[in-house]
């Protein structure tokens, strides 16, 4: 026998505690014993709403029901019949299983309290089941808010009832059943299959217990072979609803369940059947003790999703689904429209803007100059839009995103407040099915993941975060209405770019500000200022040349990175070096110091000359030497973590109401109800701001259940590191394109330039596929492996390896350590991508069409 270990342990415990078998008990006693198993079913998730309902049976009796309404928009309604041999079990015992089904299958689950034997023998149970089903069908809109697909489901005896009502619905032409979900259903009361004989199947359910059930349910004189008791005996199963049939390897009911699946199939019904290895009868509901229950639930939910998607209306088919309506998503939509492809954009936020929609904290702005951090694809747009400042603040960048969306009428193809939960690739049809939290399933040939690289806020890994009674804020999810800190005592935790930008602005409002710093940042002044009309006019005049310049520069800025530095810091006199660093400092550019000399990011000694220069500057800016000392980075080379540019960051600490706590000296023990407790003691606050960063680059992709060829999950493929080809495509996930994905220049560049480069390249690739009748494209494993190795090797040449930064995933506990971007330069990367395309997409394999290659 190959029972899984959890089942073996459970049965051993039962054996130790057992008194006598159920079938030797009186009915009431057996019901009590079964009821006592409820703790093994666990609690189940919280629902949006639970409703006790009553349907009327044809004979006037009440049929109690429990409707479990999950959070989020449901995709279907499931009428569920519990197991228990028509004698035992009730809707209360099944409530936790129902809640799990409701949440995982995104369905309103209605548990039916059909009348049980022996008080109410056959046909009470199937009649009540039928009446309840019709009640739900007629009241669906009040239950689920809309007319949704209707499913019937059940386990064991409940599986029998589900099968029976599905047959009847087919016979009578209504109600329309989208799917029947049968867990080890009773389908044959003869109890004569081989499953009944096998000694290893006599677990929880056996022939004496089944006989005891049937004796109560269908006592002498009742024809147990009738299809209403033994649905396997139905003559004609054509037109019956599609079925999912799941069975346990060690269950007396397995053979009859599979025989029913086969008979349905033979009648032309679509059936998906699965036998769960190492499992026994009843396993699907025993969530607290048997991991097999979770596996069965996952399988059921996935099958339901896929089945409902397959039957979804043709209106849900498009050429391309784009996930995200930030700058990458908007430009992807534009490109797809240029190619004449029908496209849907799905966006979790309430409007366009991505990063700039969510990050509304005070001081938020981009570290790339606005005239460079903007689209280049439309000369008209370049000429008509006016930036007010060198580094425009977040509201202005968001306004720009809105302007672009209006100008190109993007919104009509975007669904807002719609989060993509899952995407599944069907290799036979070369299509993706994309599932959303609003219950929609959309199929598309191409899937463009424009999900952003800094879009998932990192879980705050500080103890006690939930305990604080006052308001707390996360920079990456700032309230739309803004926050007024006037007169408030505020704590800010985190001193990366977000903290560095927010701290001076919060300090300007708060009566007291304490900054909790784990690792000091290297920051230089942004020298932000309003743009003059002359500057704007000149840049606009130069735009055509400037945009080209950006594309072929090393960071995509187009200023300061067009010509690579030739000199080495270590071969330059100290006086010349200082002059260069002073110029870089005065320039207010994010990259000027790093690009001052060619060896700054390659050589630790050269790097130290820049680090020392910045330290000297900060010590000059900060009046209190003790505070300056704390603010001085000592544990990593400059540029190995993302540098910052600021507007008065160091100077903020000169104000008497601003203080700094070094968490290296006094770590946080916990957040408390009133404030923050470090090893030095507790401090109370009116508000806490977390500027603790993001699950960068891979976070958004890994949070979606993405399944490629053979059902492989992207997050499994990436468990040890994000493997892709060029950061834009992933082997095993055909026709999925990741805009600014891991191992592309992305965060090591001006995102706008990298976004446009990726989207243009993807557009060209799709156009090429269509011109050649190619259905699908994906990287070859060798090409992918070589690219991953190259990206690592390039990063390894730099000082980046010396820091525990988000660049290498070190900020998220458990994340694999790897450099998440290509450090070889935007220009080099563009040349590589162009060359690969010119060679007929070298390193990719294709499916379908004249040029179809190896994999066919
Ligand atoms: P960052 O750069 O990841 O900064 C997060 C900050 O929060 C950083 O100082 C972290 O210290 C600190 N942090 C994170 N977790 C903790 C805990 N548990 N305790 C104390 N301090 C913590 O995120 P940002 O939002 O500032 O910037 C992200 C990027 O957005 C930025 O680089 C730009 O590209 C735009 P640590 O350094 O990990 O010791």
CSV table of N, CA, C and O in Angstrom, one decimal, residues 257-346:
chain,number,residue,atom,x,y,z
A,257,UNK,N,-16.4,5.2,-9.7
A,257,UNK,CA,-16.2,6.6,-10.1
A,257,UNK,C,-15.6,6.7,-11.5
A,257,UNK,O,-16.1,7.4,-12.3
A,258,UNK,N,-14.6,5.9,-11.7
A,258,UNK,CA,-13.9,5.9,-13.0
A,258,UNK,C,-14.7,5.3,-14.1
A,258,UNK,O,-14.7,5.7,-15.2
A,259,UNK,N,-15.5,4.3,-13.7
A,259,UNK,CA,-16.5,3.7,-14.7
A,259,UNK,C,-17.5,4.8,-15.1
A,259,UNK,O,-17.8,4.8,-16.3
A,260,UNK,N,-17.9,5.6,-14.2
A,260,UNK,CA,-18.9,6.6,-14.5
A,260,UNK,C,-18.2,7.7,-15.5
A,260,UNK,O,-18.8,8.1,-16.5
A,261,UNK,N,-16.9,8.0,-15.1
A,261,UNK,CA,-16.2,8.9,-16.0
A,261,UNK,C,-16.1,8.3,-17.4
A,261,UNK,O,-16.3,9.0,-18.4
A,262,UNK,N,-15.8,7.1,-17.5
A,262,UNK,CA,-15.6,6.4,-18.8
A,262,UNK,C,-17.0,6.4,-19.6
A,262,UNK,O,-17.0,6.7,-20.8
A,263,UNK,N,-18.0,6.2,-18.8
A,263,UNK,CA,-19.3,6.1,-19.5
A,263,UNK,C,-19.8,7.5,-20.0
A,263,UNK,O,-20.3,7.6,-21.1
A,264,UNK,N,-19.5,8.5,-19.2
A,264,UNK,CA,-19.7,9.9,-19.7
A,264,UNK,C,-19.0,10.2,-20.9
A,264,UNK,O,-19.5,10.7,-21.9
A,265,UNK,N,-17.7,9.8,-20.9
A,265,UNK,CA,-16.8,10.0,-22.1
A,265,UNK,C,-17.4,9.3,-23.3
A,265,UNK,O,-17.4,9.9,-24.4
A,266,UNK,N,-17.8,8.1,-23.1
A,266,UNK,CA,-18.3,7.3,-24.2
A,266,UNK,C,-19.6,8.0,-24.8
A,266,UNK,O,-19.9,7.8,-26.0
A,267,UNK,N,-20.2,8.7,-24.0
A,267,UNK,CA,-21.5,9.4,-24.4
A,267,UNK,C,-21.1,10.8,-25.0
A,267,UNK,O,-22.0,11.6,-25.3
A,268,UNK,N,-19.8,11.1,-25.2
A,268,UNK,CA,-19.4,12.3,-25.8
A,268,UNK,C,-19.3,13.5,-24.8
A,268,UNK,O,-19.2,14.6,-25.2
A,269,UNK,N,-19.4,13.2,-23.5
A,269,UNK,CA,-19.3,14.3,-22.5
A,269,UNK,C,-17.8,14.6,-22.3
A,269,UNK,O,-17.0,13.6,-22.2
A,270,UNK,N,-17.5,15.8,-22.1
A,270,UNK,CA,-16.1,16.2,-21.8
A,270,UNK,C,-15.8,15.9,-20.3
A,270,UNK,O,-16.5,16.4,-19.5
A,271,UNK,N,-14.8,15.0,-20.1
A,271,UNK,CA,-14.5,14.6,-18.7
A,271,UNK,C,-13.1,14.7,-18.5
A,271,UNK,O,-12.2,14.4,-19.3
A,272,UNK,N,-12.7,15.3,-17.3
A,272,UNK,CA,-11.3,15.2,-16.8
A,272,UNK,C,-11.4,14.4,-15.5
A,272,UNK,O,-12.1,14.8,-14.6
A,273,UNK,N,-10.6,13.3,-15.5
A,273,UNK,CA,-10.6,12.5,-14.3
A,273,UNK,C,-9.2,12.4,-13.8
A,273,UNK,O,-8.2,12.5,-14.5
A,274,UNK,N,-9.1,12.4,-12.5
A,274,UNK,CA,-7.7,12.3,-11.9
A,274,UNK,C,-7.9,11.4,-10.6
A,274,UNK,O,-8.7,11.6,-9.8
A,275,UNK,N,-6.9,10.5,-10.5
A,275,UNK,CA,-6.9,9.7,-9.3
A,275,UNK,C,-5.7,10.2,-8.5
A,275,UNK,O,-4.6,10.3,-9.0
A,276,UNK,N,-5.9,10.5,-7.2
A,276,UNK,CA,-4.9,11.0,-6.4
A,276,UNK,C,-4.1,9.9,-5.6
A,276,UNK,O,-4.7,9.2,-4.8
A,277,UNK,N,-2.9,9.8,-6.0
A,277,UNK,CA,-2.0,8.7,-5.5
A,277,UNK,C,-1.9,8.9,-4.0
A,277,UNK,O,-1.8,10.0,-3.4
A,278,UNK,N,-1.9,7.7,-3.3
A,278,UNK,CA,-1.6,7.7,-1.8
A,278,UNK,C,-2.7,8.3,-1.0
A,278,UNK,O,-2.5,8.5,0.2
A,279,UNK,N,-3.9,8.5,-1.6
A,279,UNK,CA,-5.0,9.1,-0.8
A,279,UNK,C,-6.1,8.1,-0.6
A,279,UNK,O,-6.2,7.1,-1.2
A,280,UNK,N,-6.9,8.4,0.5
A,280,UNK,CA,-8.0,7.5,0.8
A,280,UNK,C,-9.4,8.2,0.7
A,280,UNK,O,-9.4,9.5,0.5
A,281,UNK,N,-10.4,7.5,0.9
A,281,UNK,CA,-11.8,8.1,0.9
A,281,UNK,C,-11.8,9.3,1.8
A,281,UNK,O,-11.2,9.2,2.9
A,282,UNK,N,-12.6,10.3,1.5
A,282,UNK,CA,-12.8,11.4,2.3
A,282,UNK,C,-11.7,12.4,2.4
A,282,UNK,O,-11.7,13.4,3.1
A,283,UNK,N,-10.6,12.1,1.6
A,283,UNK,CA,-9.4,13.0,1.8
A,283,UNK,C,-9.6,14.4,1.4
A,283,UNK,O,-9.0,15.3,1.9
A,284,UNK,N,-10.5,14.7,0.5
A,284,UNK,CA,-10.7,16.1,-0.1
A,284,UNK,C,-11.1,17.1,1.0
A,284,UNK,O,-10.9,18.3,0.8
A,285,UNK,N,-11.7,16.6,2.0
A,285,UNK,CA,-12.2,17.6,3.0
A,285,UNK,C,-11.3,17.7,4.3
A,285,UNK,O,-11.6,18.6,5.1
A,286,UNK,N,-10.3,16.8,4.4
A,286,UNK,CA,-9.6,16.8,5.6
A,286,UNK,C,-8.4,17.7,5.6
A,286,UNK,O,-7.2,17.3,5.7
A,287,UNK,N,-8.7,19.0,5.4
A,287,UNK,CA,-7.6,20.0,5.2
A,287,UNK,C,-6.6,20.1,6.3
A,287,UNK,O,-5.5,20.4,6.0
A,288,UNK,N,-7.0,19.9,7.5
A,288,UNK,CA,-6.1,20.1,8.6
A,288,UNK,C,-5.1,19.0,8.8
A,288,UNK,O,-4.1,19.2,9.4
A,289,UNK,N,-5.4,17.8,8.3
A,289,UNK,CA,-4.5,16.7,8.5
A,289,UNK,C,-3.9,16.1,7.3
A,289,UNK,O,-2.8,15.6,7.3
A,290,UNK,N,-4.5,16.3,6.1
A,290,UNK,CA,-4.0,15.6,4.9
A,290,UNK,C,-3.6,16.7,3.8
A,290,UNK,O,-4.5,17.3,3.3
A,291,UNK,N,-2.3,16.8,3.5
A,291,UNK,CA,-1.9,17.7,2.5
A,291,UNK,C,-2.6,17.3,1.1
A,291,UNK,O,-2.7,18.2,0.3
A,292,UNK,N,-3.0,16.1,1.0
A,292,UNK,CA,-3.7,15.7,-0.3
A,292,UNK,C,-4.9,16.5,-0.5
A,292,UNK,O,-5.4,16.8,-1.6
A,293,UNK,N,-5.6,17.0,0.6
A,293,UNK,CA,-6.8,17.9,0.4
A,293,UNK,C,-6.4,19.2,-0.3
A,293,UNK,O,-7.2,19.6,-1.2
A,294,UNK,N,-5.3,19.7,0.0
A,294,UNK,CA,-4.9,21.0,-0.6
A,294,UNK,C,-4.6,20.7,-2.1
A,294,UNK,O,-5.0,21.5,-3.0
A,295,UNK,N,-3.9,19.6,-2.4
A,295,UNK,CA,-3.6,19.3,-3.8
A,295,UNK,C,-4.9,19.1,-4.6
A,295,UNK,O,-5.0,19.5,-5.7
A,296,UNK,N,-5.9,18.4,-4.0
A,296,UNK,CA,-7.1,18.2,-4.7
A,296,UNK,C,-7.9,19.5,-4.9
A,296,UNK,O,-8.5,19.7,-5.9
A,297,UNK,N,-7.8,20.4,-3.9
A,297,UNK,CA,-8.5,21.7,-4.0
A,297,UNK,C,-7.8,22.5,-5.2
A,297,UNK,O,-8.5,23.1,-6.0
A,298,UNK,N,-6.5,22.5,-5.2
A,298,UNK,CA,-5.8,23.2,-6.3
A,298,UNK,C,-6.2,22.6,-7.6
A,298,UNK,O,-6.5,23.4,-8.6
A,299,UNK,N,-6.2,21.3,-7.7
A,299,UNK,CA,-6.5,20.7,-9.0
A,299,UNK,C,-7.9,21.1,-9.4
A,299,UNK,O,-8.2,21.5,-10.6
A,300,UNK,N,-8.8,21.0,-8.5
A,300,UNK,CA,-10.2,21.3,-8.8
A,300,UNK,C,-10.4,22.7,-9.2
A,300,UNK,O,-11.0,23.0,-10.2
A,301,UNK,N,-9.7,23.6,-8.5
A,301,UNK,CA,-9.9,25.0,-8.8
A,301,UNK,C,-9.3,25.3,-10.2
A,301,UNK,O,-9.9,26.0,-11.0
A,302,UNK,N,-8.1,24.7,-10.5
A,302,UNK,CA,-7.5,24.9,-11.8
A,302,UNK,C,-8.4,24.4,-12.9
A,302,UNK,O,-8.5,25.0,-14.0
A,303,UNK,N,-8.9,23.2,-12.7
A,303,UNK,CA,-9.7,22.6,-13.7
A,303,UNK,C,-11.0,23.4,-14.0
A,303,UNK,O,-11.4,23.6,-15.1
A,304,UNK,N,-11.6,23.9,-12.9
A,304,UNK,CA,-12.8,24.8,-13.0
A,304,UNK,C,-12.4,26.0,-13.8
A,304,UNK,O,-13.1,26.4,-14.8
A,305,UNK,N,-11.3,26.7,-13.4
A,305,UNK,CA,-10.9,27.9,-14.2
A,305,UNK,C,-10.7,27.6,-15.6
A,305,UNK,O,-11.2,28.3,-16.5
A,306,UNK,N,-10.0,26.5,-15.9
A,306,UNK,CA,-9.7,26.2,-17.3
A,306,UNK,C,-11.0,25.8,-18.1
A,306,UNK,O,-11.2,26.2,-19.2
A,307,UNK,N,-11.8,25.0,-17.4
A,307,UNK,CA,-13.1,24.6,-18.1
A,307,UNK,C,-13.9,25.8,-18.4
A,307,UNK,O,-14.5,26.0,-19.5
A,308,UNK,N,-14.1,26.7,-17.4
A,308,UNK,CA,-15.0,27.8,-17.6
A,308,UNK,C,-14.4,28.8,-18.6
A,308,UNK,O,-15.1,29.3,-19.4
A,309,UNK,N,-13.1,28.8,-18.7
A,309,UNK,CA,-12.4,29.7,-19.7
A,309,UNK,C,-12.7,29.1,-21.1
A,309,UNK,O,-13.0,29.9,-22.0
A,310,UNK,N,-12.6,27.8,-21.2
A,310,UNK,CA,-12.7,27.2,-22.5
A,310,UNK,C,-14.1,27.4,-23.0
A,310,UNK,O,-14.3,27.5,-24.2
A,311,UNK,N,-15.1,27.5,-22.1
A,311,UNK,CA,-16.5,27.6,-22.6
A,311,UNK,C,-16.9,29.1,-22.6
A,311,UNK,O,-18.0,29.4,-22.9
A,312,UNK,N,-15.9,30.0,-22.2
A,312,UNK,CA,-16.3,31.4,-22.2
A,312,UNK,C,-16.6,31.9,-23.6
A,312,UNK,O,-16.1,31.3,-24.6
A,313,UNK,N,-17.3,33.0,-23.7
A,313,UNK,CA,-17.7,33.4,-25.0
A,313,UNK,C,-16.6,33.9,-25.8
A,313,UNK,O,-15.5,34.3,-25.4
A,314,UNK,N,-16.8,33.8,-27.2
A,314,UNK,CA,-15.7,34.2,-28.1
A,314,UNK,C,-15.3,35.6,-27.9
A,314,UNK,O,-14.2,36.1,-28.3
A,315,UNK,N,-16.2,36.4,-27.3
A,315,UNK,CA,-15.9,37.8,-27.1
A,315,UNK,C,-14.7,38.0,-26.3
A,315,UNK,O,-14.1,39.1,-26.2
A,316,UNK,N,-14.3,37.0,-25.5
A,316,UNK,CA,-13.2,37.1,-24.6
A,316,UNK,C,-11.9,36.7,-25.3
A,316,UNK,O,-10.8,36.6,-24.7
A,317,UNK,N,-11.9,36.5,-26.6
A,317,UNK,CA,-10.7,36.2,-27.3
A,317,UNK,C,-10.1,37.4,-28.0
A,317,UNK,O,-10.8,38.2,-28.7
A,318,UNK,N,-8.8,37.7,-27.7
A,318,UNK,CA,-8.2,38.8,-28.4
A,318,UNK,C,-6.9,38.3,-28.9
A,318,UNK,O,-6.5,37.1,-28.7
A,319,UNK,N,-6.2,39.2,-29.6
A,319,UNK,CA,-4.8,38.8,-30.1
A,319,UNK,C,-3.8,38.9,-29.0
A,319,UNK,O,-3.0,38.0,-28.8
A,320,UNK,N,-3.9,40.0,-28.2
A,320,UNK,CA,-2.9,40.2,-27.2
A,320,UNK,C,-3.5,40.7,-25.9
A,320,UNK,O,-4.4,41.5,-25.9
A,321,UNK,N,-3.0,40.1,-24.8
A,321,UNK,CA,-3.4,40.6,-23.5
A,321,UNK,C,-2.1,41.3,-23.0
A,321,UNK,O,-1.0,40.7,-23.1
A,322,UNK,N,-2.3,42.5,-22.5
A,322,UNK,CA,-1.2,43.3,-21.9
A,322,UNK,C,-1.5,43.4,-20.4
A,322,UNK,O,-2.6,43.8,-20.1
A,323,UNK,N,-0.6,43.0,-19.6
A,323,UNK,CA,-0.9,43.1,-18.1
A,323,UNK,C,-0.1,44.3,-17.6
A,323,UNK,O,1.1,44.4,-17.6
A,324,UNK,N,-0.9,45.3,-17.2
A,324,UNK,CA,-0.3,46.5,-16.6
A,324,UNK,C,-0.6,47.7,-17.5
A,324,UNK,O,-0.5,47.6,-18.8
A,325,UNK,N,-1.0,48.8,-16.9
A,325,UNK,CA,-1.2,50.1,-17.7
A,325,UNK,C,-0.3,51.2,-17.2
A,325,UNK,O,-0.7,52.3,-17.1
A,326,UNK,N,0.9,50.8,-16.9
A,326,UNK,CA,2.0,51.8,-16.6
A,326,UNK,C,2.6,52.2,-17.9
A,326,UNK,O,2.0,51.9,-19.0
A,327,UNK,N,3.7,52.9,-17.9
A,327,UNK,CA,4.3,53.3,-19.2
A,327,UNK,C,4.6,52.2,-20.1
A,327,UNK,O,4.4,52.3,-21.3
A,328,UNK,N,5.0,51.0,-19.6
A,328,UNK,CA,5.2,49.8,-20.5
A,328,UNK,C,3.9,49.3,-21.1
A,328,UNK,O,3.9,49.0,-22.3
A,329,UNK,N,2.9,49.2,-20.3
A,329,UNK,CA,1.6,48.7,-20.8
A,329,UNK,C,1.0,49.6,-21.8
A,329,UNK,O,0.5,49.2,-22.9
A,330,UNK,N,1.1,50.9,-21.6
A,330,UNK,CA,0.5,51.9,-22.5
A,330,UNK,C,1.2,51.8,-23.9
A,330,UNK,O,0.5,51.8,-24.9
A,331,UNK,N,2.5,51.8,-23.8
A,331,UNK,CA,3.2,51.7,-25.1
A,331,UNK,C,3.0,50.4,-25.8
A,331,UNK,O,2.9,50.3,-27.0
A,332,UNK,N,2.9,49.3,-25.0
A,332,UNK,CA,2.6,48.0,-25.6
A,332,UNK,C,1.3,48.1,-26.4
A,332,UNK,O,1.1,47.5,-27.5
A,333,UNK,N,0.3,48.7,-25.8
A,333,UNK,CA,-1.0,48.8,-26.4
A,333,UNK,C,-0.9,49.6,-27.7
A,333,UNK,O,-1.4,49.2,-28.8
A,334,UNK,N,-0.2,50.7,-27.7
A,334,UNK,CA,0.1,51.5,-28.9
A,334,UNK,C,0.7,50.6,-30.0
A,334,UNK,O,0.2,50.6,-31.1
A,335,UNK,N,1.7,49.9,-29.6
A,335,UNK,CA,2.4,49.0,-30.6
A,335,UNK,C,1.5,48.0,-31.2
A,335,UNK,O,1.5,47.7,-32.4
A,336,UNK,N,0.7,47.3,-30.3
A,336,UNK,CA,-0.2,46.3,-30.8
A,336,UNK,C,-1.3,46.9,-31.8
A,336,UNK,O,-1.6,46.3,-32.8
A,337,UNK,N,-1.7,48.1,-31.4
A,337,UNK,CA,-2.7,48.7,-32.3
A,337,UNK,C,-2.0,49.0,-33.7
A,337,UNK,O,-2.7,48.8,-34.7
A,338,UNK,N,-0.8,49.4,-33.7
A,338,UNK,CA,-0.1,49.7,-34.9
A,338,UNK,C,0.0,48.4,-35.8
A,338,UNK,O,-0.1,48.5,-37.0
A,339,UNK,N,0.1,47.3,-35.1
A,339,UNK,CA,0.1,46.0,-35.8
A,339,UNK,C,-1.3,45.5,-36.2
A,339,UNK,O,-1.4,44.4,-36.8
A,340,UNK,N,-2.3,46.2,-35.8
A,340,UNK,CA,-3.7,45.9,-36.1
A,340,UNK,C,-4.1,44.7,-35.3
A,340,UNK,O,-5.1,44.0,-35.7
A,341,UNK,N,-3.6,44.5,-34.1
A,341,UNK,CA,-4.0,43.4,-33.2
A,341,UNK,C,-5.0,43.8,-32.2
A,341,UNK,O,-4.8,44.9,-31.5
A,342,UNK,N,-6.0,43.0,-32.0
A,342,UNK,CA,-7.0,43.3,-31.0
A,342,UNK,C,-6.4,43.0,-29.6
A,342,UNK,O,-5.9,41.9,-29.3
A,343,UNK,N,-6.5,44.0,-28.8
A,343,UNK,CA,-5.7,44.0,-27.5
A,343,UNK,C,-6.5,44.4,-26.3
A,343,UNK,O,-7.3,45.3,-26.4
A,344,UNK,N,-6.4,43.7,-25.2
A,344,UNK,CA,-7.0,44.1,-23.9
A,344,UNK,C,-5.8,44.3,-22.9
A,344,UNK,O,-4.9,43.5,-22.8
A,345,UNK,N,-5.9,45.5,-22.3
A,345,UNK,CA,-5.0,45.7,-21.2
A,345,UNK,C,-5.7,45.6,-19.9
A,345,UNK,O,-6.8,46.1,-19.7
A,346,UNK,N,-5.1,44.8,-19.0
A,346,UNK,CA,-5.7,44.6,-17.6
A,346,UNK,C,-4.8,45.2,-16.6
A,346,UNK,O,-3.6,45.0,-16.5
